[in-house]
C-alpha positions as a LaTeX table, in Angstrom:
\begin{tabular}{lrrr}
\hline
Residue & $x$ (\AA) & $y$ (\AA) & $z$ (\AA) \\
\hline
Met1 & $-32.90$ & $-1.19$ & $-46.34$ \\
Leu2 & $-30.24$ & $-1.11$ & $-43.66$ \\
Leu3 & $-30.99$ & 0.12 & $-40.17$ \\
Ser4 & $-28.49$ & 1.54 & $-37.67$ \\
Phe5 & $-29.84$ & 2.39 & $-34.22$ \\
Gln6 & $-33.37$ & 2.24 & $-35.70$ \\
Lys7 & $-32.46$ & 4.76 & $-38.40$ \\
Pro8 & $-32.05$ & 4.08 & $-42.15$ \\
Ser9 & $-28.43$ & 3.82 & $-43.25$ \\
Asp10 & $-26.60$ & 3.23 & $-46.52$ \\
Ile11 & $-23.42$ & 2.01 & $-44.80$ \\
Leu12 & $-22.76$ & $-1.71$ & $-44.33$ \\
Phe13 & $-20.04$ & $-2.67$ & $-41.86$ \\
Tyr14 & $-18.30$ & $-6.02$ & $-42.03$ \\
Glu15 & $-15.42$ & $-7.80$ & $-40.33$ \\
Thr16 & $-12.97$ & $-10.29$ & $-41.81$ \\
Leu17 & $-12.58$ & $-13.19$ & $-39.39$ \\
Asp18 & $-9.30$ & $-15.02$ & $-38.83$ \\
Met19 & $-11.12$ & $-18.28$ & $-38.19$ \\
Pro20 & $-14.47$ & $-19.95$ & $-38.95$ \\
Leu21 & $-17.38$ & $-18.43$ & $-37.03$ \\
Pro22 & $-18.23$ & $-21.62$ & $-35.06$ \\
Glu23 & $-14.63$ & $-21.80$ & $-33.83$ \\
Leu24 & $-14.64$ & $-18.12$ & $-32.90$ \\
Glu25 & $-17.82$ & $-18.58$ & $-30.87$ \\
Ser26 & $-16.05$ & $-21.24$ & $-28.79$ \\
Lys27 & $-13.39$ & $-18.72$ & $-27.76$ \\
Lys28 & $-13.29$ & $-16.09$ & $-25.04$ \\
Pro29 & $-11.40$ & $-12.82$ & $-25.47$ \\
Leu30 & $-9.50$ & $-11.75$ & $-22.37$ \\
Lys31 & $-7.92$ & $-8.31$ & $-22.02$ \\
Val32 & $-4.92$ & $-8.40$ & $-19.68$ \\
Ser33 & $-2.90$ & $-5.43$ & $-18.45$ \\
Trp34 & 0.74 & $-6.53$ & $-18.25$ \\
His35 & 2.68 & $-4.66$ & $-15.55$ \\
Thr36 & 6.42 & $-4.28$ & $-15.25$ \\
Ala37 & 8.57 & $-4.81$ & $-12.15$ \\
Ser38 & 8.15 & $-1.10$ & $-11.34$ \\
Thr39 & 4.34 & $-1.69$ & $-11.21$ \\
Glu40 & 3.67 & 0.40 & $-14.34$ \\
Glu41 & 1.45 & $-0.84$ & $-17.14$ \\
Gly42 & 3.77 & $-2.02$ & $-19.89$ \\
Arg43 & 1.14 & $-3.00$ & $-22.44$ \\
Val44 & $-2.35$ & $-4.37$ & $-22.83$ \\
Val45 & $-2.51$ & $-7.89$ & $-24.25$ \\
Asn46 & $-5.67$ & $-9.25$ & $-25.86$ \\
Leu47 & $-5.84$ & $-13.04$ & $-25.55$ \\
Leu48 & $-8.25$ & $-15.28$ & $-27.42$ \\
Leu49 & $-8.56$ & $-18.65$ & $-25.70$ \\
Asp50 & $-10.94$ & $-21.57$ & $-25.49$ \\
Lys51 & $-13.75$ & $-20.85$ & $-23.04$ \\
Glu52 & $-12.70$ & $-23.89$ & $-20.99$ \\
Ser53 & $-9.14$ & $-22.59$ & $-20.60$ \\
Thr54 & $-7.75$ & $-22.05$ & $-17.12$ \\
Val55 & $-5.81$ & $-19.14$ & $-15.66$ \\
Ala56 & $-2.66$ & $-21.26$ & $-15.89$ \\
Glu57 & $-3.20$ & $-21.70$ & $-19.63$ \\
Ala58 & $-3.88$ & $-17.97$ & $-20.03$ \\
Leu59 & $-0.61$ & $-17.13$ & $-18.25$ \\
His60 & 1.23 & $-19.63$ & $-20.43$ \\
Ala61 & $-0.11$ & $-17.90$ & $-23.56$ \\
Leu62 & 0.67 & $-14.49$ & $-22.10$ \\
Ala63 & 4.28 & $-15.43$ & $-21.33$ \\
Lys64 & 4.88 & $-16.01$ & $-25.03$ \\
Met65 & 3.80 & $-12.45$ & $-25.79$ \\
Val66 & 5.73 & $-10.48$ & $-23.15$ \\
Pro67 & 9.51 & $-10.55$ & $-22.66$ \\
Pro68 & 10.93 & $-11.65$ & $-19.29$ \\
Glu69 & 12.29 & $-8.96$ & $-17.00$ \\
Ala70 & 14.21 & $-11.29$ & $-14.69$ \\
Pro71 & 15.52 & $-14.35$ & $-16.58$ \\
Gly72 & 16.47 & $-17.35$ & $-14.51$ \\
Ala73 & 13.78 & $-17.05$ & $-11.84$ \\
Gly74 & 13.64 & $-20.06$ & $-9.54$ \\
Glu75 & 10.97 & $-21.92$ & $-7.68$ \\
Ala76 & 8.44 & $-20.33$ & $-5.35$ \\
Ser77 & 5.87 & $-21.52$ & $-2.88$ \\
Gly78 & 2.60 & $-20.37$ & $-1.38$ \\
Ala79 & 0.92 & $-18.04$ & $-3.88$ \\
Ser80 & $-1.11$ & $-19.37$ & $-6.75$ \\
Val81 & 1.12 & $-18.55$ & $-9.72$ \\
Met82 & 2.16 & $-20.20$ & $-12.96$ \\
Asp83 & 5.56 & $-21.61$ & $-13.95$ \\
Val84 & 6.31 & $-20.94$ & $-17.62$ \\
Ala85 & 9.47 & $-21.68$ & $-19.54$ \\
Gly86 & 11.94 & $-18.82$ & $-19.80$ \\
Ala87 & 13.26 & $-17.51$ & $-23.08$ \\
Asn88 & 16.36 & $-19.01$ & $-24.66$ \\
Gly89 & 16.57 & $-21.82$ & $-22.14$ \\
Ala90 & 16.38 & $-19.60$ & $-19.08$ \\
Gly91 & 14.78 & $-20.86$ & $-15.88$ \\
Pro92 & 11.03 & $-20.84$ & $-15.38$ \\
Arg93 & 9.24 & $-17.55$ & $-14.94$ \\
Arg94 & 6.67 & $-17.12$ & $-12.19$ \\
Leu95 & 3.60 & $-15.18$ & $-13.25$ \\
Arg96 & 0.34 & $-14.34$ & $-11.50$ \\
Met97 & $-2.96$ & $-12.86$ & $-12.55$ \\
Met98 & $-4.96$ & $-10.49$ & $-10.36$ \\
Glu99 & $-8.25$ & $-8.65$ & $-10.29$ \\
Ile100 & $-7.94$ & $-4.87$ & $-9.79$ \\
Phe101 & $-10.67$ & $-2.33$ & $-9.05$ \\
Asn102 & $-10.56$ & 1.19 & $-7.66$ \\
His103 & $-6.76$ & 1.02 & $-7.23$ \\
Arg104 & $-6.98$ & $-2.09$ & $-5.03$ \\
Ile105 & $-6.03$ & $-5.73$ & $-5.57$ \\
Tyr106 & $-9.22$ & $-7.66$ & $-4.89$ \\
Lys107 & $-8.17$ & $-11.15$ & $-5.91$ \\
Ile108 & $-5.23$ & $-13.30$ & $-6.95$ \\
Phe109 & $-6.57$ & $-15.95$ & $-9.31$ \\
Gln110 & $-5.93$ & $-19.62$ & $-8.70$ \\
Asp111 & $-4.26$ & $-21.55$ & $-11.52$ \\
Gln112 & $-7.19$ & $-23.92$ & $-11.98$ \\
Glu113 & $-9.89$ & $-21.23$ & $-12.28$ \\
Glu114 & $-11.55$ & $-21.06$ & $-15.70$ \\
Ile115 & $-11.24$ & $-17.81$ & $-17.62$ \\
Glu116 & $-14.94$ & $-18.01$ & $-18.55$ \\
Thr117 & $-15.72$ & $-16.73$ & $-15.03$ \\
Ile118 & $-13.44$ & $-13.68$ & $-15.36$ \\
Asn119 & $-15.08$ & $-10.34$ & $-16.13$ \\
Asp120 & $-12.56$ & $-8.07$ & $-17.84$ \\
Gln121 & $-15.19$ & $-5.43$ & $-18.58$ \\
Tyr122 & $-15.88$ & $-4.49$ & $-14.95$ \\
Trp123 & $-12.52$ & $-5.39$ & $-13.39$ \\
Thr124 & $-9.00$ & $-4.67$ & $-14.63$ \\
Ile125 & $-7.25$ & $-7.99$ & $-15.12$ \\
Arg126 & $-3.57$ & $-7.57$ & $-14.40$ \\
Ala127 & $-0.66$ & $-9.95$ & $-14.81$ \\
Glu128 & 2.92 & $-9.62$ & $-13.68$ \\
Glu129 & 6.11 & $-11.50$ & $-12.93$ \\
Leu130 & 6.90 & $-12.25$ & $-9.30$ \\
Ala131 & 9.58 & $-10.20$ & $-7.59$ \\
Pro132 & 12.82 & $-12.10$ & $-6.84$ \\
Glu133 & 12.26 & $-12.00$ & $-3.06$ \\
Glu134 & 8.98 & $-13.87$ & $-3.46$ \\
Leu135 & 10.80 & $-16.80$ & $-5.02$ \\
Ser136 & 12.41 & $-17.77$ & $-1.71$ \\
Gln137 & 9.62 & $-16.99$ & 0.73 \\
Gly138 & 10.36 & $-17.98$ & 4.31 \\
Pro139 & 7.76 & $-19.43$ & 6.72 \\
Asp140 & 7.48 & $-16.14$ & 8.64 \\
Asp141 & 7.59 & $-13.80$ & 5.65 \\
Lys142 & 4.40 & $-11.96$ & 4.76 \\
Leu143 & 3.09 & $-10.77$ & 1.41 \\
Ile144 & 1.40 & $-7.42$ & 1.99 \\
His145 & $-0.67$ & $-5.05$ & $-0.11$ \\
Val146 & 0.83 & $-1.65$ & $-0.88$ \\
Arg147 & $-1.35$ & 1.22 & $-2.09$ \\
His148 & $-0.87$ & 4.87 & $-2.88$ \\
Phe149 & $-3.20$ & 7.14 & $-0.93$ \\
Tyr150 & $-3.98$ & 10.65 & 0.14 \\
Arg151 & $-6.05$ & 11.89 & 3.08 \\
Asp152 & $-9.13$ & 14.05 & 2.89 \\
Thr153 & $-8.74$ & 15.81 & 6.22 \\
Arg154 & $-12.05$ & 17.62 & 5.85 \\
Met155 & $-13.96$ & 14.33 & 5.59 \\
Asn156 & $-11.41$ & 12.34 & 7.62 \\
Met157 & $-11.16$ & 9.75 & 4.83 \\
Thr158 & $-8.39$ & 8.06 & 2.86 \\
His159 & $-8.50$ & 7.70 & $-0.92$ \\
Asn160 & $-6.40$ & 5.30 & $-3.01$ \\
Phe161 & $-4.96$ & 6.07 & $-6.44$ \\
Gly162 & $-2.32$ & 4.75 & $-8.82$ \\
Asp163 & $-1.19$ & 1.16 & $-9.27$ \\
Pro164 & $-1.25$ & $-1.06$ & $-6.16$ \\
Phe165 & 1.30 & $-3.83$ & $-5.72$ \\
Leu166 & 2.39 & $-6.66$ & $-3.46$ \\
Leu167 & 5.54 & $-6.65$ & $-1.33$ \\
Met168 & 7.16 & $-9.47$ & 0.61 \\
Ile169 & 8.51 & $-8.44$ & 4.02 \\
Ser170 & 10.53 & $-10.48$ & 6.50 \\
Pro171 & 9.57 & $-10.74$ & 10.19 \\
Asp172 & 12.38 & $-8.44$ & 11.37 \\
Glu173 & 12.57 & $-6.03$ & 8.44 \\
Thr174 & 12.79 & $-2.37$ & 9.43 \\
Leu175 & 11.10 & 0.68 & 7.95 \\
Ala176 & 14.42 & 1.87 & 6.54 \\
Ser177 & 14.81 & $-1.40$ & 4.60 \\
Val178 & 11.22 & $-1.38$ & 3.32 \\
Arg179 & 11.50 & 2.25 & 2.24 \\
Lys180 & 14.72 & 1.54 & 0.35 \\
Arg181 & 13.15 & $-1.42$ & $-1.47$ \\
Ile182 & 10.07 & 0.62 & $-2.41$ \\
Gln183 & 12.32 & 3.38 & $-3.71$ \\
Ala184 & 14.20 & 0.89 & $-5.91$ \\
Lys185 & 11.02 & $-0.84$ & $-7.09$ \\
Leu186 & 9.26 & 2.37 & $-8.09$ \\
Arg187 & 12.48 & 3.97 & $-9.38$ \\
Leu188 & 12.16 & 7.03 & $-7.16$ \\
Thr189 & 14.83 & 9.60 & $-6.44$ \\
Ala190 & 16.00 & 10.21 & $-2.88$ \\
Glu191 & 14.12 & 13.52 & $-2.89$ \\
Glu192 & 10.89 & 11.88 & $-4.05$ \\
Ile193 & 10.86 & 9.07 & $-1.47$ \\
Ala194 & 11.82 & 11.53 & 1.29 \\
Ala195 & 8.61 & 13.47 & 0.61 \\
Trp196 & 6.43 & 10.36 & 0.97 \\
Lys197 & 4.91 & 9.21 & 4.24 \\
Ile198 & 4.60 & 5.49 & 4.94 \\
Ala199 & 1.76 & 4.15 & 7.09 \\
Val200 & $-0.14$ & 0.99 & 7.95 \\
Val201 & $-3.79$ & 1.57 & 7.08 \\
Ser202 & $-6.48$ & $-0.65$ & 8.62 \\
Phe203 & $-10.18$ & 0.01 & 7.99 \\
Gly204 & $-9.38$ & 3.65 & 7.26 \\
Arg205 & $-7.29$ & 4.11 & 10.44 \\
Val206 & $-3.85$ & 5.45 & 9.55 \\
Glu207 & $-0.81$ & 4.57 & 11.68 \\
Tyr208 & 2.25 & 6.41 & 10.41 \\
Leu209 & 5.63 & 4.67 & 10.58 \\
Glu210 & 8.32 & 7.24 & 11.33 \\
Gln211 & 11.29 & 5.57 & 12.99 \\
Asp212 & 13.81 & 3.97 & 10.62 \\
Asp213 & 14.50 & 1.13 & 13.06 \\
Asp214 & 10.79 & 0.37 & 13.52 \\
Val215 & 10.03 & $-3.28$ & 12.57 \\
Val216 & 7.15 & $-3.27$ & 10.08 \\
Arg217 & 5.80 & $-6.84$ & 10.35 \\
Pro218 & 4.23 & $-6.56$ & 13.87 \\
His219 & 2.04 & $-3.70$ & 12.68 \\
Phe220 & 0.10 & $-6.17$ & 10.52 \\
Arg221 & $-2.35$ & $-8.70$ & 11.87 \\
Lys222 & $-1.32$ & $-12.35$ & 11.82 \\
His223 & $-4.03$ & $-13.63$ & 9.47 \\
Asp224 & $-2.82$ & $-14.28$ & 5.95 \\
Asn225 & $-4.78$ & $-14.94$ & 2.76 \\
Tyr226 & $-4.89$ & $-13.79$ & $-0.82$ \\
Ser227 & $-8.12$ & $-11.81$ & $-0.81$ \\
Asn228 & $-8.73$ & $-8.09$ & $-0.32$ \\
Trp229 & $-6.76$ & $-7.62$ & 2.90 \\
Asp230 & $-8.01$ & $-4.97$ & 5.29 \\
Asp231 & $-4.48$ & $-4.00$ & 6.36 \\
Tyr232 & $-2.17$ & $-2.44$ & 3.79 \\
Leu233 & 1.02 & $-0.44$ & 3.63 \\
Gly234 & 0.04 & 3.03 & 2.50 \\
Leu235 & 2.25 & 5.44 & 0.57 \\
Glu236 & 0.94 & 8.94 & 1.19 \\
His237 & 1.97 & 11.53 & $-1.40$ \\
Ala238 & 0.69 & 13.79 & $-4.16$ \\
Gln239 & $-0.97$ & 12.08 & $-7.11$ \\
Thr240 & 1.53 & 13.20 & $-9.75$ \\
Gly241 & 3.08 & 10.48 & $-11.88$ \\
Thr242 & 1.46 & 7.40 & $-10.30$ \\
Gly243 & $-1.73$ & 6.94 & $-12.29$ \\
Arg244 & $-2.30$ & 4.62 & $-15.21$ \\
Lys245 & $-0.55$ & 5.73 & $-18.36$ \\
Lys246 & $-2.78$ & 7.29 & $-20.96$ \\
Gln247 & $-3.46$ & 5.05 & $-23.90$ \\
Gln248 & $-1.39$ & 6.02 & $-26.90$ \\
Ala249 & $-3.29$ & 7.41 & $-29.83$ \\
Arg250 & $-3.83$ & 5.05 & $-32.72$ \\
Ser251 & $-1.27$ & 5.52 & $-35.42$ \\
Gly252 & $-3.81$ & 4.76 & $-38.13$ \\
Tyr253 & $-7.46$ & 4.02 & $-38.74$ \\
Asp254 & $-9.60$ & 1.62 & $-40.73$ \\
Lys255 & $-10.93$ & 3.18 & $-43.90$ \\
Pro256 & $-14.57$ & 2.47 & $-44.75$ \\
Val257 & $-15.42$ & 0.56 & $-47.91$ \\
Lys258 & $-18.37$ & 1.75 & $-50.00$ \\
Ile259 & $-20.54$ & $-0.85$ & $-51.77$ \\
Tyr260 & $-22.62$ & 0.43 & $-54.64$ \\
Gly261 & $-25.49$ & $-1.39$ & $-56.26$ \\
\hline
\end{tabular}
């Protein structure tokens, strides 16, 4: 007699494996959300790697499954990212893997970290290609977090939503320049970006940037690391069109097989 959830059942489920069971048990599945240059989720990639594999090896496997957006990328410095060969002889691509939760980037993984320690059930594991400006980072440039947010004036609180991203800014870059780059990155119309407010948010305190010639870099503290930074550039606007895309419905389904006897 078969039991399913402690109840008798006459249905037997089975799965056809692509490899011997002992080999499968030595692997770790890793679900990675691949994001495009405009920060949107392009696809979800399911990797199956040895449990001892590193983040660098996972990115190398991922690069074979997603097409490059910016062929011919050059060298970079600073961030922990992975060089992988470009398609058709193009220059190396620079990829990174991050840990996302509650619309915030909590961690950028180091190349040597083992994937066995990554929890893709609780966190969203996201990978992306570095933006061109990150490939020639200057000593005074700063990589900042950017998040979408709205304010709950009744509770005097800020709430994040949508897909966060990283942006490299130069020490003398103005608000007008940063706004224009964000508009291009997110593919916004002039009307859309004009309706957004830009602010530096630190521990819930919102400092709006309003003058086009205002230099953005001094509004951020000098410390620099790759953890969950307390200061971020906030994009205040309505929540329409910035959330994660809904998963497409399955085009087909697996038909059950009845076994009589």
